[in-house]
PDB file of C-alpha atoms in Angstrom:
ATOM      1  CA  MET A1278     -81.948  31.159  -8.071  1.00  0.00           C
ATOM      2  CA  VAL A1279     -81.525  27.343  -8.860  1.00  0.00           C
ATOM      3  CA  LEU A1280     -79.298  28.144 -11.857  1.00  0.00           C
ATOM      4  CA  ARG A1281     -77.249  30.559  -9.794  1.00  0.00           C
ATOM      5  CA  ALA A1282     -76.700  27.872  -6.992  1.00  0.00           C
ATOM      6  CA  ILE A1283     -75.625  25.375  -9.572  1.00  0.00           C
ATOM      7  CA  LEU A1284     -73.079  27.770 -11.168  1.00  0.00           C
ATOM      8  CA  PHE A1285     -71.780  28.591  -7.703  1.00  0.00           C
ATOM      9  CA  LEU A1286     -71.200  24.887  -6.973  1.00  0.00           C
ATOM     10  CA  MET A1287     -69.502  24.368 -10.300  1.00  0.00           C
ATOM     11  CA  VAL A1288     -67.063  27.300  -9.526  1.00  0.00           C
ATOM     12  CA  LEU A1289     -66.296  25.735  -6.051  1.00  0.00           C
ATOM     13  CA  LEU A1290     -65.676  22.317  -7.645  1.00  0.00           C
ATOM     14  CA  ILE A1291     -63.352  23.690 -10.385  1.00  0.00           C
ATOM     15  CA  SER A1292     -61.373  25.706  -7.875  1.00  0.00           C
ATOM     16  CA  GLY A1293     -61.090  22.704  -5.619  1.00  0.00           C
ATOM     17  CA  CYS A1294     -59.811  20.435  -8.388  1.00  0.00           C
ATOM     18  CA  ARG A1295     -57.470  23.032  -9.985  1.00  0.00           C
ATOM     19  CA  SER A1296     -54.970  21.315 -12.282  1.00  0.00           C
ATOM     20  CA  THR A1297     -51.550  22.268 -13.230  1.00  0.00           C
ATOM     21  CA  ASN A1298     -49.196  21.615 -16.074  1.00  0.00           C
ATOM     22  CA  ILE A1299     -46.228  21.072 -13.790  1.00  0.00           C
ATOM     23  CA  GLU A1300     -45.723  17.302 -13.220  1.00  0.00           C
ATOM     24  CA  VAL A1301     -44.679  15.854  -9.839  1.00  0.00           C
ATOM     25  CA  ILE A1302     -42.448  12.826 -10.173  1.00  0.00           C
ATOM     26  CA  ALA A1303     -42.020  10.402  -7.335  1.00  0.00           C
ATOM     27  CA  HIS A1304     -38.313   9.725  -6.949  1.00  0.00           C
ATOM     28  CA  ARG A1305     -37.584   6.023  -6.862  1.00  0.00           C
ATOM     29  CA  GLY A1306     -41.257   5.685  -6.017  1.00  0.00           C
ATOM     30  CA  ALA A1307     -42.498   7.536  -2.819  1.00  0.00           C
ATOM     31  CA  SER A1308     -39.037   6.933  -1.304  1.00  0.00           C
ATOM     32  CA  GLY A1309     -39.649   9.335   1.514  1.00  0.00           C
ATOM     33  CA  GLU A1310     -42.343   6.945   2.770  1.00  0.00           C
ATOM     34  CA  GLU A1311     -41.107   3.516   1.742  1.00  0.00           C
ATOM     35  CA  THR A1312     -37.773   1.726   0.828  1.00  0.00           C
ATOM     36  CA  GLU A1313     -36.662   3.309  -2.442  1.00  0.00           C
ATOM     37  CA  ASN A1314     -37.368   1.374  -5.814  1.00  0.00           C
ATOM     38  CA  THR A1315     -39.506  -1.277  -4.224  1.00  0.00           C
ATOM     39  CA  ILE A1316     -42.922  -2.278  -4.972  1.00  0.00           C
ATOM     40  CA  ALA A1317     -44.080  -0.720  -1.742  1.00  0.00           C
ATOM     41  CA  ALA A1318     -42.635   2.655  -2.823  1.00  0.00           C
ATOM     42  CA  ILE A1319     -44.284   2.350  -6.156  1.00  0.00           C
ATOM     43  CA  LYS A1320     -47.649   1.525  -4.673  1.00  0.00           C
ATOM     44  CA  LYS A1321     -47.388   4.314  -2.240  1.00  0.00           C
ATOM     45  CA  ALA A1322     -46.680   6.830  -5.012  1.00  0.00           C
ATOM     46  CA  ILE A1323     -49.710   5.469  -6.909  1.00  0.00           C
ATOM     47  CA  GLU A1324     -51.766   5.872  -3.661  1.00  0.00           C
ATOM     48  CA  LEU A1325     -50.670   9.436  -3.389  1.00  0.00           C
ATOM     49  CA  ASN A1326     -51.771  10.092  -6.993  1.00  0.00           C
ATOM     50  CA  THR A1327     -48.517  11.460  -8.211  1.00  0.00           C
ATOM     51  CA  ASP A1328     -48.127  12.457 -11.931  1.00  0.00           C
ATOM     52  CA  ALA A1329     -45.272  10.128 -12.619  1.00  0.00           C
ATOM     53  CA  ILE A1330     -42.864   7.682 -10.973  1.00  0.00           C
ATOM     54  CA  GLU A1331     -39.108   7.642 -11.418  1.00  0.00           C
ATOM     55  CA  ILE A1332     -37.166   4.301 -11.108  1.00  0.00           C
ATOM     56  CA  ASP A1333     -33.648   3.087 -11.885  1.00  0.00           C
ATOM     57  CA  ILE A1334     -32.800  -0.074 -13.851  1.00  0.00           C
ATOM     58  CA  TRP A1335     -29.966  -2.462 -14.327  1.00  0.00           C
ATOM     59  CA  ARG A1336     -29.323  -5.561 -16.363  1.00  0.00           C
ATOM     60  CA  THR A1337     -28.281  -8.579 -14.261  1.00  0.00           C
ATOM     61  CA  LYS A1338     -25.629 -11.243 -15.286  1.00  0.00           C
ATOM     62  CA  ASP A1339     -28.555 -13.607 -16.345  1.00  0.00           C
ATOM     63  CA  ASP A1340     -30.322 -10.924 -18.409  1.00  0.00           C
ATOM     64  CA  SER A1341     -33.125  -9.730 -16.026  1.00  0.00           C
ATOM     65  CA  ILE A1342     -34.032  -6.062 -15.804  1.00  0.00           C
ATOM     66  CA  ILE A1343     -34.206  -5.136 -12.111  1.00  0.00           C
ATOM     67  CA  VAL A1344     -35.082  -1.895 -10.282  1.00  0.00           C
ATOM     68  CA  PHE A1345     -32.369  -0.580  -8.033  1.00  0.00           C
ATOM     69  CA  HIS A1346     -30.329   2.539  -7.734  1.00  0.00           C
ATOM     70  CA  ASP A1347     -26.731   1.691  -6.606  1.00  0.00           C
ATOM     71  CA  ARG A1348     -24.271  -0.613  -8.590  1.00  0.00           C
ATOM     72  CA  HIS A1349     -23.914  -2.641  -5.525  1.00  0.00           C
ATOM     73  CA  THR A1350     -26.502  -3.511  -2.882  1.00  0.00           C
ATOM     74  CA  ALA A1351     -24.547  -2.771   0.465  1.00  0.00           C
ATOM     75  CA  ARG A1352     -26.385   0.466   1.213  1.00  0.00           C
ATOM     76  CA  LEU A1353     -29.908  -1.063   1.394  1.00  0.00           C
ATOM     77  CA  SER A1354     -29.331  -4.748   2.064  1.00  0.00           C
ATOM     78  CA  ASN A1355     -27.871  -7.392   4.400  1.00  0.00           C
ATOM     79  CA  ASP A1356     -25.229  -8.222   1.750  1.00  0.00           C
ATOM     80  CA  SER A1357     -23.100  -6.626  -0.941  1.00  0.00           C
ATOM     81  CA  LEU A1358     -23.515  -7.822  -4.542  1.00  0.00           C
ATOM     82  CA  ILE A1359     -22.529  -6.039  -7.655  1.00  0.00           C
ATOM     83  CA  ILE A1360     -25.735  -5.938  -9.733  1.00  0.00           C
ATOM     84  CA  PRO A1361     -24.356  -6.409 -13.285  1.00  0.00           C
ATOM     85  CA  GLU A1362     -22.183  -9.234 -12.004  1.00  0.00           C
ATOM     86  CA  ALA A1363     -24.993 -11.004 -10.022  1.00  0.00           C
ATOM     87  CA  TYR A1364     -27.771 -13.458 -10.848  1.00  0.00           C
ATOM     88  CA  PHE A1365     -31.374 -12.258 -10.280  1.00  0.00           C
ATOM     89  CA  ALA A1366     -32.081 -15.118  -7.827  1.00  0.00           C
ATOM     90  CA  ASP A1367     -29.309 -13.996  -5.656  1.00  0.00           C
ATOM     91  CA  LEU A1368     -30.471 -10.367  -5.818  1.00  0.00           C
ATOM     92  CA  ARG A1369     -34.073 -11.312  -5.148  1.00  0.00           C
ATOM     93  CA  ASN A1370     -32.961 -13.339  -2.017  1.00  0.00           C
ATOM     94  CA  LEU A1371     -31.492 -10.223  -0.477  1.00  0.00           C
ATOM     95  CA  THR A1372     -33.503  -8.558   2.320  1.00  0.00           C
ATOM     96  CA  LEU A1373     -33.680  -4.791   1.871  1.00  0.00           C
ATOM     97  CA  LYS A1374     -34.483  -2.176   4.508  1.00  0.00           C
ATOM     98  CA  GLY A1375     -38.045  -2.425   5.671  1.00  0.00           C
ATOM     99  CA  ASN A1376     -38.021  -6.156   4.905  1.00  0.00           C
ATOM    100  CA  ARG A1377     -38.503  -5.370   1.200  1.00  0.00           C
ATOM    101  CA  LYS A1378     -37.229  -7.201  -1.952  1.00  0.00           C
ATOM    102  CA  ILE A1379     -35.609  -5.946  -5.230  1.00  0.00           C
ATOM    103  CA  PRO A1380     -38.296  -5.973  -7.904  1.00  0.00           C
ATOM    104  CA  THR A1381     -38.209  -6.572 -11.668  1.00  0.00           C
ATOM    105  CA  LEU A1382     -39.098  -3.963 -14.036  1.00  0.00           C
ATOM    106  CA  ARG A1383     -41.854  -6.070 -15.322  1.00  0.00           C
ATOM    107  CA  GLU A1384     -43.476  -6.207 -11.735  1.00  0.00           C
ATOM    108  CA  VAL A1385     -43.435  -2.393 -11.705  1.00  0.00           C
ATOM    109  CA  LEU A1386     -44.877  -2.046 -15.238  1.00  0.00           C
ATOM    110  CA  GLU A1387     -47.637  -4.471 -14.318  1.00  0.00           C
ATOM    111  CA  ILE A1388     -48.912  -2.330 -11.432  1.00  0.00           C
ATOM    112  CA  LEU A1389     -48.429   1.074 -13.137  1.00  0.00           C
ATOM    113  CA  PRO A1390     -51.774   2.853 -13.751  1.00  0.00           C
ATOM    114  CA  ASP A1391     -52.536   3.584 -17.342  1.00  0.00           C
ATOM    115  CA  ASP A1392     -52.568   7.339 -16.775  1.00  0.00           C
ATOM    116  CA  MET A1393     -49.318   7.595 -15.022  1.00  0.00           C
ATOM    117  CA  LYS A1394     -45.862   8.172 -16.569  1.00  0.00           C
ATOM    118  CA  LEU A1395     -42.766   6.109 -15.731  1.00  0.00           C
ATOM    119  CA  PHE A1396     -39.309   7.816 -15.788  1.00  0.00           C
ATOM    120  CA  ILE A1397     -36.782   5.086 -16.311  1.00  0.00           C
ATOM    121  CA  GLU A1398     -33.274   6.016 -15.538  1.00  0.00           C
ATOM    122  CA  ILE A1399     -30.681   3.817 -17.251  1.00  0.00           C
ATOM    123  CA  LYS A1400     -28.206   3.200 -14.326  1.00  0.00           C
ATOM    124  CA  CYS A1401     -26.207   0.758 -16.449  1.00  0.00           C
ATOM    125  CA  CYS A1402     -25.427   3.558 -18.918  1.00  0.00           C
ATOM    126  CA  TRP A1403     -21.730   3.356 -18.203  1.00  0.00           C
ATOM    127  CA  GLU A1404     -21.315  -0.457 -18.298  1.00  0.00           C
ATOM    128  CA  VAL A1405     -19.382  -2.132 -21.121  1.00  0.00           C
ATOM    129  CA  GLY A1406     -20.452  -5.188 -22.988  1.00  0.00           C
ATOM    130  CA  LYS A1407     -23.714  -7.025 -22.382  1.00  0.00           C
ATOM    131  CA  ALA A1408     -24.249  -5.356 -19.038  1.00  0.00           C
ATOM    132  CA  GLY A1409     -24.862  -2.074 -20.643  1.00  0.00           C
ATOM    133  CA  GLU A1410     -27.060  -3.502 -23.556  1.00  0.00           C
ATOM    134  CA  VAL A1411     -30.476  -2.924 -22.050  1.00  0.00           C
ATOM    135  CA  PHE A1412     -32.608  -1.441 -24.715  1.00  0.00           C
ATOM    136  CA  PRO A1413     -33.445  -4.561 -26.833  1.00  0.00           C
ATOM    137  CA  MET A1414     -34.987  -6.069 -23.720  1.00  0.00           C
ATOM    138  CA  LEU A1415     -36.448  -2.819 -22.505  1.00  0.00           C
ATOM    139  CA  SER A1416     -38.277  -2.031 -25.728  1.00  0.00           C
ATOM    140  CA  GLU A1417     -39.726  -5.550 -25.884  1.00  0.00           C
ATOM    141  CA  LEU A1418     -40.866  -5.416 -22.218  1.00  0.00           C
ATOM    142  CA  LEU A1419     -42.542  -2.100 -22.686  1.00  0.00           C
ATOM    143  CA  GLU A1420     -44.343  -3.381 -25.747  1.00  0.00           C
ATOM    144  CA  GLU A1421     -45.363  -6.641 -24.049  1.00  0.00           C
ATOM    145  CA  THR A1422     -46.900  -4.770 -21.134  1.00  0.00           C
ATOM    146  CA  GLY A1423     -48.457  -2.067 -23.209  1.00  0.00           C
ATOM    147  CA  LYS A1424     -46.547   0.733 -21.376  1.00  0.00           C
ATOM    148  CA  THR A1425     -44.393   2.207 -24.095  1.00  0.00           C
ATOM    149  CA  SER A1426     -46.561   5.329 -24.421  1.00  0.00           C
ATOM    150  CA  GLN A1427     -46.089   5.967 -20.676  1.00  0.00           C
ATOM    151  CA  ALA A1428     -42.290   5.601 -20.612  1.00  0.00           C
ATOM    152  CA  VAL A1429     -39.745   8.421 -20.458  1.00  0.00           C
ATOM    153  CA  ILE A1430     -36.033   7.566 -20.647  1.00  0.00           C
ATOM    154  CA  ILE A1431     -33.549   9.529 -18.638  1.00  0.00           C
ATOM    155  CA  SER A1432     -29.706   9.103 -18.296  1.00  0.00           C
ATOM    156  CA  PHE A1433     -26.604  10.954 -17.239  1.00  0.00           C
ATOM    157  CA  ASN A1434     -24.973   9.466 -20.412  1.00  0.00           C
ATOM    158  CA  PRO A1435     -26.386  11.156 -23.557  1.00  0.00           C
ATOM    159  CA  ASP A1436     -24.906   8.447 -25.785  1.00  0.00           C
ATOM    160  CA  LYS A1437     -27.435   6.048 -24.094  1.00  0.00           C
ATOM    161  CA  LEU A1438     -30.212   8.425 -24.974  1.00  0.00           C
ATOM    162  CA  VAL A1439     -29.302   8.165 -28.673  1.00  0.00           C
ATOM    163  CA  GLU A1440     -29.378   4.437 -28.346  1.00  0.00           C
ATOM    164  CA  ALA A1441     -32.805   4.609 -26.654  1.00  0.00           C
ATOM    165  CA  SER A1442     -34.216   6.636 -29.571  1.00  0.00           C
ATOM    166  CA  ASP A1443     -32.953   3.962 -31.921  1.00  0.00           C
ATOM    167  CA  PHE A1444     -35.101   1.340 -30.095  1.00  0.00           C
ATOM    168  CA  LEU A1445     -37.802   3.573 -28.787  1.00  0.00           C
ATOM    169  CA  PRO A1446     -38.196   6.397 -31.301  1.00  0.00           C
ATOM    170  CA  ASP A1447     -41.509   7.540 -29.892  1.00  0.00           C
ATOM    171  CA  VAL A1448     -40.400   7.652 -26.153  1.00  0.00           C
ATOM    172  CA  PRO A1449     -39.139  10.895 -24.853  1.00  0.00           C
ATOM    173  CA  THR A1450     -35.504  11.231 -23.616  1.00  0.00           C
ATOM    174  CA  TYR A1451     -34.082  13.647 -21.079  1.00  0.00           C
ATOM    175  CA  TRP A1452     -30.393  14.198 -20.228  1.00  0.00           C
ATOM    176  CA  LEU A1453     -29.706  14.251 -16.571  1.00  0.00           C
ATOM    177  CA  VAL A1454     -27.356  17.135 -15.557  1.00  0.00           C
ATOM    178  CA  TRP A1455     -25.794  17.885 -12.181  1.00  0.00           C
ATOM    179  CA  GLU A1456     -22.781  19.933 -13.210  1.00  0.00           C
ATOM    180  CA  ASN A1457     -23.079  23.785 -13.456  1.00  0.00           C
ATOM    181  CA  LYS A1458     -21.780  24.161 -16.982  1.00  0.00           C
ATOM    182  CA  PRO A1459     -22.153  27.037 -19.338  1.00  0.00           C
ATOM    183  CA  VAL A1460     -25.797  27.224 -20.550  1.00  0.00           C
ATOM    184  CA  ASP A1461     -24.941  27.415 -24.213  1.00  0.00           C
ATOM    185  CA  GLU A1462     -22.742  24.357 -23.876  1.00  0.00           C
ATOM    186  CA  LEU A1463     -25.673  22.395 -22.314  1.00  0.00           C
ATOM    187  CA  ILE A1464     -28.086  23.520 -24.961  1.00  0.00           C
ATOM    188  CA  GLU A1465     -25.798  22.760 -27.805  1.00  0.00           C
ATOM    189  CA  LYS A1466     -25.018  19.241 -26.401  1.00  0.00           C
ATOM    190  CA  ALA A1467     -28.699  18.612 -25.825  1.00  0.00           C
ATOM    191  CA  LEU A1468     -29.536  19.555 -29.406  1.00  0.00           C
ATOM    192  CA  ASP A1469     -26.573  17.436 -30.788  1.00  0.00           C
ATOM    193  CA  TYR A1470     -27.919  14.401 -29.014  1.00  0.00           C
ATOM    194  CA  GLY A1471     -31.496  14.961 -30.176  1.00  0.00           C
ATOM    195  CA  VAL A1472     -33.035  14.769 -26.695  1.00  0.00           C
ATOM    196  CA  ASP A1473     -36.414  16.276 -25.644  1.00  0.00           C
ATOM    197  CA  GLY A1474     -34.955  18.284 -22.807  1.00  0.00           C
ATOM    198  CA  LEU A1475     -32.725  18.318 -19.785  1.00  0.00           C
ATOM    199  CA  ASP A1476     -33.492  16.938 -16.198  1.00  0.00           C
ATOM    200  CA  VAL A1477     -31.289  19.078 -14.021  1.00  0.00           C
ATOM    201  CA  ASN A1478     -30.217  19.357 -10.432  1.00  0.00           C
ATOM    202  CA  TYR A1479     -32.227  22.285  -8.880  1.00  0.00           C
ATOM    203  CA  GLY A1480     -28.955  24.032  -7.939  1.00  0.00           C
ATOM    204  CA  ILE A1481     -28.120  24.828 -11.575  1.00  0.00           C
ATOM    205  CA  LEU A1482     -31.470  26.187 -12.554  1.00  0.00           C
ATOM    206  CA  SER A1483     -31.360  29.687 -14.004  1.00  0.00           C
ATOM    207  CA  ASN A1484     -33.630  31.930 -16.142  1.00  0.00           C
ATOM    208  CA  GLU A1485     -30.998  31.768 -18.871  1.00  0.00           C
ATOM    209  CA  LEU A1486     -31.296  28.042 -18.971  1.00  0.00           C
ATOM    210  CA  LEU A1487     -35.105  28.076 -19.068  1.00  0.00           C
ATOM    211  CA  SER A1488     -35.124  30.900 -21.654  1.00  0.00           C
ATOM    212  CA  LYS A1489     -32.575  29.184 -24.060  1.00  0.00           C
ATOM    213  CA  ALA A1490     -34.162  25.793 -23.637  1.00  0.00           C
ATOM    214  CA  SER A1491     -37.579  27.245 -24.515  1.00  0.00           C
ATOM    215  CA  MET A1492     -36.166  28.967 -27.612  1.00  0.00           C
ATOM    216  CA  ASN A1493     -34.733  25.502 -28.749  1.00  0.00           C
ATOM    217  CA  ASN A1494     -37.967  23.596 -27.879  1.00  0.00           C
ATOM    218  CA  LEU A1495     -36.279  21.741 -25.075  1.00  0.00           C
ATOM    219  CA  GLU A1496     -38.122  21.012 -21.817  1.00  0.00           C
ATOM    220  CA  ILE A1497     -36.635  21.419 -18.282  1.00  0.00           C
ATOM    221  CA  TYR A1498     -37.293  19.014 -15.365  1.00  0.00           C
ATOM    222  CA  VAL A1499     -35.805  19.471 -11.975  1.00  0.00           C
ATOM    223  CA  TRP A1500     -34.455  17.012  -9.280  1.00  0.00           C
ATOM    224  CA  THR A1501     -34.600  16.205  -6.309  1.00  0.00           C
ATOM    225  CA  VAL A1502     -36.692  18.752  -4.339  1.00  0.00           C
ATOM    226  CA  ASN A1503     -37.961  17.641  -0.955  1.00  0.00           C
ATOM    227  CA  ASP A1504     -38.451  20.910   0.956  1.00  0.00           C
ATOM    228  CA  PRO A1505     -41.855  22.551   0.260  1.00  0.00           C
ATOM    229  CA  VAL A1506     -40.411  26.002   0.864  1.00  0.00           C
ATOM    230  CA  LEU A1507     -37.692  25.257  -1.747  1.00  0.00           C
ATOM    231  CA  ALA A1508     -40.376  23.954  -4.107  1.00  0.00           C
ATOM    232  CA  GLU A1509     -42.462  27.078  -3.717  1.00  0.00           C
ATOM    233  CA  LYS A1510     -39.435  29.253  -4.369  1.00  0.00           C
ATOM    234  CA  ILE A1511     -38.472  27.312  -7.519  1.00  0.00           C
ATOM    235  CA  LEU A1512     -41.989  27.619  -8.838  1.00  0.00           C
ATOM    236  CA  ALA A1513     -42.103  31.258  -8.230  1.00  0.00           C
ATOM    237  CA  GLU A1514     -38.769  31.965  -9.824  1.00  0.00           C
ATOM    238  CA  TYR A1515     -38.839  29.396 -12.673  1.00  0.00           C
ATOM    239  CA  PRO A1516     -42.569  28.899 -13.795  1.00  0.00           C
ATOM    240  CA  GLY A1517     -41.332  27.466 -17.031  1.00  0.00           C
ATOM    241  CA  ILE A1518     -40.168  24.096 -15.683  1.00  0.00           C
ATOM    242  CA  LYS A1519     -41.967  20.995 -16.830  1.00  0.00           C
ATOM    243  CA  GLY A1520     -41.851  18.949 -13.542  1.00  0.00           C
ATOM    244  CA  ILE A1521     -40.191  18.412 -10.191  1.00  0.00           C
ATOM    245  CA  THR A1522     -38.825  15.110  -8.907  1.00  0.00           C
ATOM    246  CA  THR A1523     -39.236  14.499  -5.204  1.00  0.00           C
ATOM    247  CA  ASP A1524     -39.056  11.809  -2.490  1.00  0.00           C
ATOM    248  CA  HIS A1525     -42.236  13.332  -1.072  1.00  0.00           C
ATOM    249  CA  PRO A1526     -44.720  13.676  -3.938  1.00  0.00           C
ATOM    250  CA  ASP A1527     -47.636  14.368  -1.552  1.00  0.00           C
ATOM    251  CA  LEU A1528     -45.923  17.443  -0.034  1.00  0.00           C
ATOM    252  CA  ILE A1529     -44.701  18.931  -3.378  1.00  0.00           C
ATOM    253  CA  LYS A1530     -48.105  18.236  -5.023  1.00  0.00           C
ATOM    254  CA  LYS A1531     -49.755  20.544  -2.481  1.00  0.00           C
ATOM    255  CA  ILE A1532     -47.321  23.246  -3.357  1.00  0.00           C
ATOM    256  CA  VAL A1533     -47.835  22.790  -7.060  1.00  0.00           C
ATOM    257  CA  ILE A1534     -51.654  22.800  -6.811  1.00  0.00           C
ATOM    258  CA  GLN A1535     -51.482  26.114  -4.957  1.00  0.00           C
ATOM    259  CA  LYS A1536     -49.655  27.816  -7.683  1.00  0.00           C
TER     260      LYS A1536
END
């Protein structure tokens, strides 16, 4: 009787802690709860125990790597500065929505738990000259903070992903895609650029894409899914995806765990 009771309790514990291979990535931190790409948003995502966090990075005029999405600050701040043309001190002095500040990448890396991935989108991927040269600094910073093994590089510019692999050969790279192009074209280009997979807008998901990606050892991530009903539909129709990026990691995590 005692053994049977112990086994029953073990079954309950296992079912209550059911794991999944589908990763939930907090978009710009838990941006549905806190101001995007801020330390508050990162801490909230950590608190919600998401699988990974996605952030955006730029190189400033005085060679700092900062975490911010837009090329200029007007949408979130009390002033409008062009990030690759601005000094870090001036960017730091801005007040963002929610009375937050623009963080450096180092500050994010220093609070990142050792078991959590960090998806780093290269926002300066289309900049010319020094403003676009981020990888020597990024690779050094990841090494200094001991976070290289947790990093994932994503970009809409596949040329930048080739550059990423030159400096960070062991870090996975994923090509961000939003255009509904022919699947064969997407697969061929991904293979040509040597990326590990595609990170696509959920609107262009298809069974053909998943099937041909799998045949070519390419993984598929999806962005940005905030509606739990939509997340449930995607998981039901496309069980082969690797992960879902969302502003609300707590809501989407519940759906993923149920599957």
